[in-house]
Amino acid sequence: GDLTSPDGLLAGINALPLLMAAVSIVDAFWRFGGEPARRNYAIFVTVVLTALVYPLASALALYWTSNNVLSFVSNQIFTRQKTQS
């Protein structure tokens, strides 16, 4: 596919920015579940950035999604190592 255009994978709806938002929101709940103000701020930023990147190139959403997934996984690993020590 053409990564310079929005993906339109779901009958014209851009799936990659929505996937990016979902990963970011899961991460916000995982990191800041006990801190509602920080969690809500992270979700607010996610919603605003999703709205900004929604019509842009799918390459940007793909990059951001993969970065968020790698960040989430590395945080999981770090948290587990920290609790086992």
mmCIF file with all atom_site columns, C-alpha atoms in Angstrom:
data_model
loop_
_atom_site.group_PDB
_atom_site.id
_atom_site.type_symbol
_atom_site.label_atom_id
_atom_site.label_alt_id
_atom_site.label_comp_id
_atom_site.label_asym_id
_atom_site.label_entity_id
_atom_site.label_seq_id
_atom_site.pdbx_PDB_ins_code
_atom_site.Cartn_x
_atom_site.Cartn_y
_atom_site.Cartn_z
_atom_site.occupancy
_atom_site.B_iso_or_equiv
_atom_site.pdbx_formal_charge
_atom_site.auth_seq_id
_atom_site.auth_comp_id
_atom_site.auth_asym_id
_atom_site.auth_atom_id
_atom_site.pdbx_PDB_model_num
ATOM 1  C CA . GLY A 1 1  ? 0.000   0.000  0.000  1.00 0.00 ? 1  GLY A CA 1
ATOM 2  C CA . ASP A 1 2  ? 0.803   3.669  -0.224 1.00 0.00 ? 2  ASP A CA 1
ATOM 3  C CA . LEU A 1 3  ? 2.179   4.886  3.107  1.00 0.00 ? 3  LEU A CA 1
ATOM 4  C CA . THR A 1 4  ? 2.000   8.520  2.025  1.00 0.00 ? 4  THR A CA 1
ATOM 5  C CA . SER A 1 5  ? -1.821  8.499  2.209  1.00 0.00 ? 5  SER A CA 1
ATOM 6  C CA . PRO A 1 6  ? -4.262  7.738  5.013  1.00 0.00 ? 6  PRO A CA 1
ATOM 7  C CA . ASP A 1 7  ? -4.892  3.984  5.246  1.00 0.00 ? 7  ASP A CA 1
ATOM 8  C CA . GLY A 1 8  ? -8.714  3.819  4.960  1.00 0.00 ? 8  GLY A CA 1
ATOM 9  C CA . LEU A 1 9  ? -8.575  0.152  5.979  1.00 0.00 ? 9  LEU A CA 1
ATOM 10 C CA . LEU A 1 10 ? -12.039 -0.062 7.546  1.00 0.00 ? 10 LEU A CA 1
ATOM 11 C CA . ALA A 1 11 ? -14.381 0.896  4.714  1.00 0.00 ? 11 ALA A CA 1
ATOM 12 C CA . GLY A 1 12 ? -12.804 4.326  4.398  1.00 0.00 ? 12 GLY A CA 1
ATOM 13 C CA . ILE A 1 13 ? -12.087 4.751  8.129  1.00 0.00 ? 13 ILE A CA 1
ATOM 14 C CA . ASN A 1 14 ? -8.413  5.146  9.000  1.00 0.00 ? 14 ASN A CA 1
ATOM 15 C CA . ALA A 1 15 ? -7.632  2.197  11.274 1.00 0.00 ? 15 ALA A CA 1
ATOM 16 C CA . LEU A 1 16 ? -3.995  2.981  12.095 1.00 0.00 ? 16 LEU A CA 1
ATOM 17 C CA . PRO A 1 17 ? -4.660  6.223  14.003 1.00 0.00 ? 17 PRO A CA 1
ATOM 18 C CA . LEU A 1 18 ? -7.426  4.438  15.938 1.00 0.00 ? 18 LEU A CA 1
ATOM 19 C CA . LEU A 1 19 ? -5.074  1.560  16.755 1.00 0.00 ? 19 LEU A CA 1
ATOM 20 C CA . MET A 1 20 ? -2.477  4.126  17.834 1.00 0.00 ? 20 MET A CA 1
ATOM 21 C CA . ALA A 1 21 ? -5.027  5.752  20.145 1.00 0.00 ? 21 ALA A CA 1
ATOM 22 C CA . ALA A 1 22 ? -6.103  2.420  21.608 1.00 0.00 ? 22 ALA A CA 1
ATOM 23 C CA . VAL A 1 23 ? -2.525  1.451  22.449 1.00 0.00 ? 23 VAL A CA 1
ATOM 24 C CA . SER A 1 24 ? -1.913  4.859  24.032 1.00 0.00 ? 24 SER A CA 1
ATOM 25 C CA . ILE A 1 25 ? -5.075  4.663  26.124 1.00 0.00 ? 25 ILE A CA 1
ATOM 26 C CA . VAL A 1 26 ? -4.253  1.155  27.364 1.00 0.00 ? 26 VAL A CA 1
ATOM 27 C CA . ASP A 1 27 ? -0.784  2.431  28.268 1.00 0.00 ? 27 ASP A CA 1
ATOM 28 C CA . ALA A 1 28 ? -2.287  5.422  30.119 1.00 0.00 ? 28 ALA A CA 1
ATOM 29 C CA . PHE A 1 29 ? -4.513  3.146  32.205 1.00 0.00 ? 29 PHE A CA 1
ATOM 30 C CA . TRP A 1 30 ? -1.606  0.804  32.921 1.00 0.00 ? 30 TRP A CA 1
ATOM 31 C CA . ARG A 1 31 ? 0.840   3.549  33.916 1.00 0.00 ? 31 ARG A CA 1
ATOM 32 C CA . PHE A 1 32 ? -1.514  5.978  35.635 1.00 0.00 ? 32 PHE A CA 1
ATOM 33 C CA . GLY A 1 33 ? -4.414  3.790  36.773 1.00 0.00 ? 33 GLY A CA 1
ATOM 34 C CA . GLY A 1 34 ? -4.114  5.016  40.355 1.00 0.00 ? 34 GLY A CA 1
ATOM 35 C CA . GLU A 1 35 ? -3.532  8.629  39.354 1.00 0.00 ? 35 GLU A CA 1
ATOM 36 C CA . PRO A 1 36 ? -6.703  9.904  37.666 1.00 0.00 ? 36 PRO A CA 1
ATOM 37 C CA . ALA A 1 37 ? -5.350  13.380 36.876 1.00 0.00 ? 37 ALA A CA 1
ATOM 38 C CA . ARG A 1 38 ? -2.277  12.061 35.059 1.00 0.00 ? 38 ARG A CA 1
ATOM 39 C CA . ARG A 1 39 ? -4.275  9.305  33.349 1.00 0.00 ? 39 ARG A CA 1
ATOM 40 C CA . ASN A 1 40 ? -6.915  11.758 32.136 1.00 0.00 ? 40 ASN A CA 1
ATOM 41 C CA . TYR A 1 41 ? -4.232  14.139 30.878 1.00 0.00 ? 41 TYR A CA 1
ATOM 42 C CA . ALA A 1 42 ? -2.546  11.301 28.942 1.00 0.00 ? 42 ALA A CA 1
ATOM 43 C CA . ILE A 1 43 ? -5.905  10.322 27.430 1.00 0.00 ? 43 ILE A CA 1
ATOM 44 C CA . PHE A 1 44 ? -6.662  13.945 26.537 1.00 0.00 ? 44 PHE A CA 1
ATOM 45 C CA . VAL A 1 45 ? -3.289  14.276 24.773 1.00 0.00 ? 45 VAL A CA 1
ATOM 46 C CA . THR A 1 46 ? -3.948  10.998 22.946 1.00 0.00 ? 46 THR A CA 1
ATOM 47 C CA . VAL A 1 47 ? -7.348  12.195 21.708 1.00 0.00 ? 47 VAL A CA 1
ATOM 48 C CA . VAL A 1 48 ? -5.946  15.531 20.514 1.00 0.00 ? 48 VAL A CA 1
ATOM 49 C CA . LEU A 1 49 ? -2.984  13.939 18.743 1.00 0.00 ? 49 LEU A CA 1
ATOM 50 C CA . THR A 1 50 ? -5.191  11.288 17.166 1.00 0.00 ? 50 THR A CA 1
ATOM 51 C CA . ALA A 1 51 ? -7.436  14.009 15.766 1.00 0.00 ? 51 ALA A CA 1
ATOM 52 C CA . LEU A 1 52 ? -4.375  15.815 14.397 1.00 0.00 ? 52 LEU A CA 1
ATOM 53 C CA . VAL A 1 53 ? -2.780  12.780 12.718 1.00 0.00 ? 53 VAL A CA 1
ATOM 54 C CA . TYR A 1 54 ? -6.004  11.068 11.581 1.00 0.00 ? 54 TYR A CA 1
ATOM 55 C CA . PRO A 1 55 ? -6.002  12.576 8.064  1.00 0.00 ? 55 PRO A CA 1
ATOM 56 C CA . LEU A 1 56 ? -2.217  12.345 7.604  1.00 0.00 ? 56 LEU A CA 1
ATOM 57 C CA . ALA A 1 57 ? 0.004   9.706  6.035  1.00 0.00 ? 57 ALA A CA 1
ATOM 58 C CA . SER A 1 58 ? -0.415  6.179  7.310  1.00 0.00 ? 58 SER A CA 1
ATOM 59 C CA . ALA A 1 59 ? 3.375   5.974  7.713  1.00 0.00 ? 59 ALA A CA 1
ATOM 60 C CA . LEU A 1 60 ? 3.154   8.488  10.573 1.00 0.00 ? 60 LEU A CA 1
ATOM 61 C CA . ALA A 1 61 ? 0.442   6.517  12.371 1.00 0.00 ? 61 ALA A CA 1
ATOM 62 C CA . LEU A 1 62 ? 2.325   3.260  11.770 1.00 0.00 ? 62 LEU A CA 1
ATOM 63 C CA . TYR A 1 63 ? 5.520   4.775  13.209 1.00 0.00 ? 63 TYR A CA 1
ATOM 64 C CA . TRP A 1 64 ? 3.707   6.200  16.219 1.00 0.00 ? 64 TRP A CA 1
ATOM 65 C CA . THR A 1 65 ? 1.790   2.960  16.860 1.00 0.00 ? 65 THR A CA 1
ATOM 66 C CA . SER A 1 66 ? 4.940   0.841  16.733 1.00 0.00 ? 66 SER A CA 1
ATOM 67 C CA . ASN A 1 67 ? 6.731   3.323  19.003 1.00 0.00 ? 67 ASN A CA 1
ATOM 68 C CA . ASN A 1 68 ? 3.856   3.174  21.514 1.00 0.00 ? 68 ASN A CA 1
ATOM 69 C CA . VAL A 1 69 ? 3.810   -0.633 21.447 1.00 0.00 ? 69 VAL A CA 1
ATOM 70 C CA . LEU A 1 70 ? 7.581   -0.822 22.009 1.00 0.00 ? 70 LEU A CA 1
ATOM 71 C CA . SER A 1 71 ? 7.340   1.725  24.823 1.00 0.00 ? 71 SER A CA 1
ATOM 72 C CA . PHE A 1 72 ? 4.504   -0.205 26.470 1.00 0.00 ? 72 PHE A CA 1
ATOM 73 C CA . VAL A 1 73 ? 6.401   -3.517 26.235 1.00 0.00 ? 73 VAL A CA 1
ATOM 74 C CA . SER A 1 74 ? 9.634   -2.013 27.567 1.00 0.00 ? 74 SER A CA 1
ATOM 75 C CA . ASN A 1 75 ? 7.715   -0.449 30.480 1.00 0.00 ? 75 ASN A CA 1
ATOM 76 C CA . GLN A 1 76 ? 6.180   -3.848 31.239 1.00 0.00 ? 76 GLN A CA 1
ATOM 77 C CA . ILE A 1 77 ? 9.596   -5.494 31.266 1.00 0.00 ? 77 ILE A CA 1
ATOM 78 C CA . PHE A 1 78 ? 11.109  -2.736 33.414 1.00 0.00 ? 78 PHE A CA 1
ATOM 79 C CA . THR A 1 79 ? 8.207   -2.873 35.887 1.00 0.00 ? 79 THR A CA 1
ATOM 80 C CA . ARG A 1 80 ? 8.485   -6.651 36.233 1.00 0.00 ? 80 ARG A CA 1
ATOM 81 C CA . GLN A 1 81 ? 12.247  -6.485 36.750 1.00 0.00 ? 81 GLN A CA 1
ATOM 82 C CA . LYS A 1 82 ? 11.810  -3.735 39.323 1.00 0.00 ? 82 LYS A CA 1
ATOM 83 C CA . THR A 1 83 ? 9.197   -5.690 41.303 1.00 0.00 ? 83 THR A CA 1
ATOM 84 C CA . GLN A 1 84 ? 11.263  -8.895 41.230 1.00 0.00 ? 84 GLN A CA 1
ATOM 85 C CA . SER A 1 85 ? 14.348  -7.171 42.665 1.00 0.00 ? 85 SER A CA 1
#
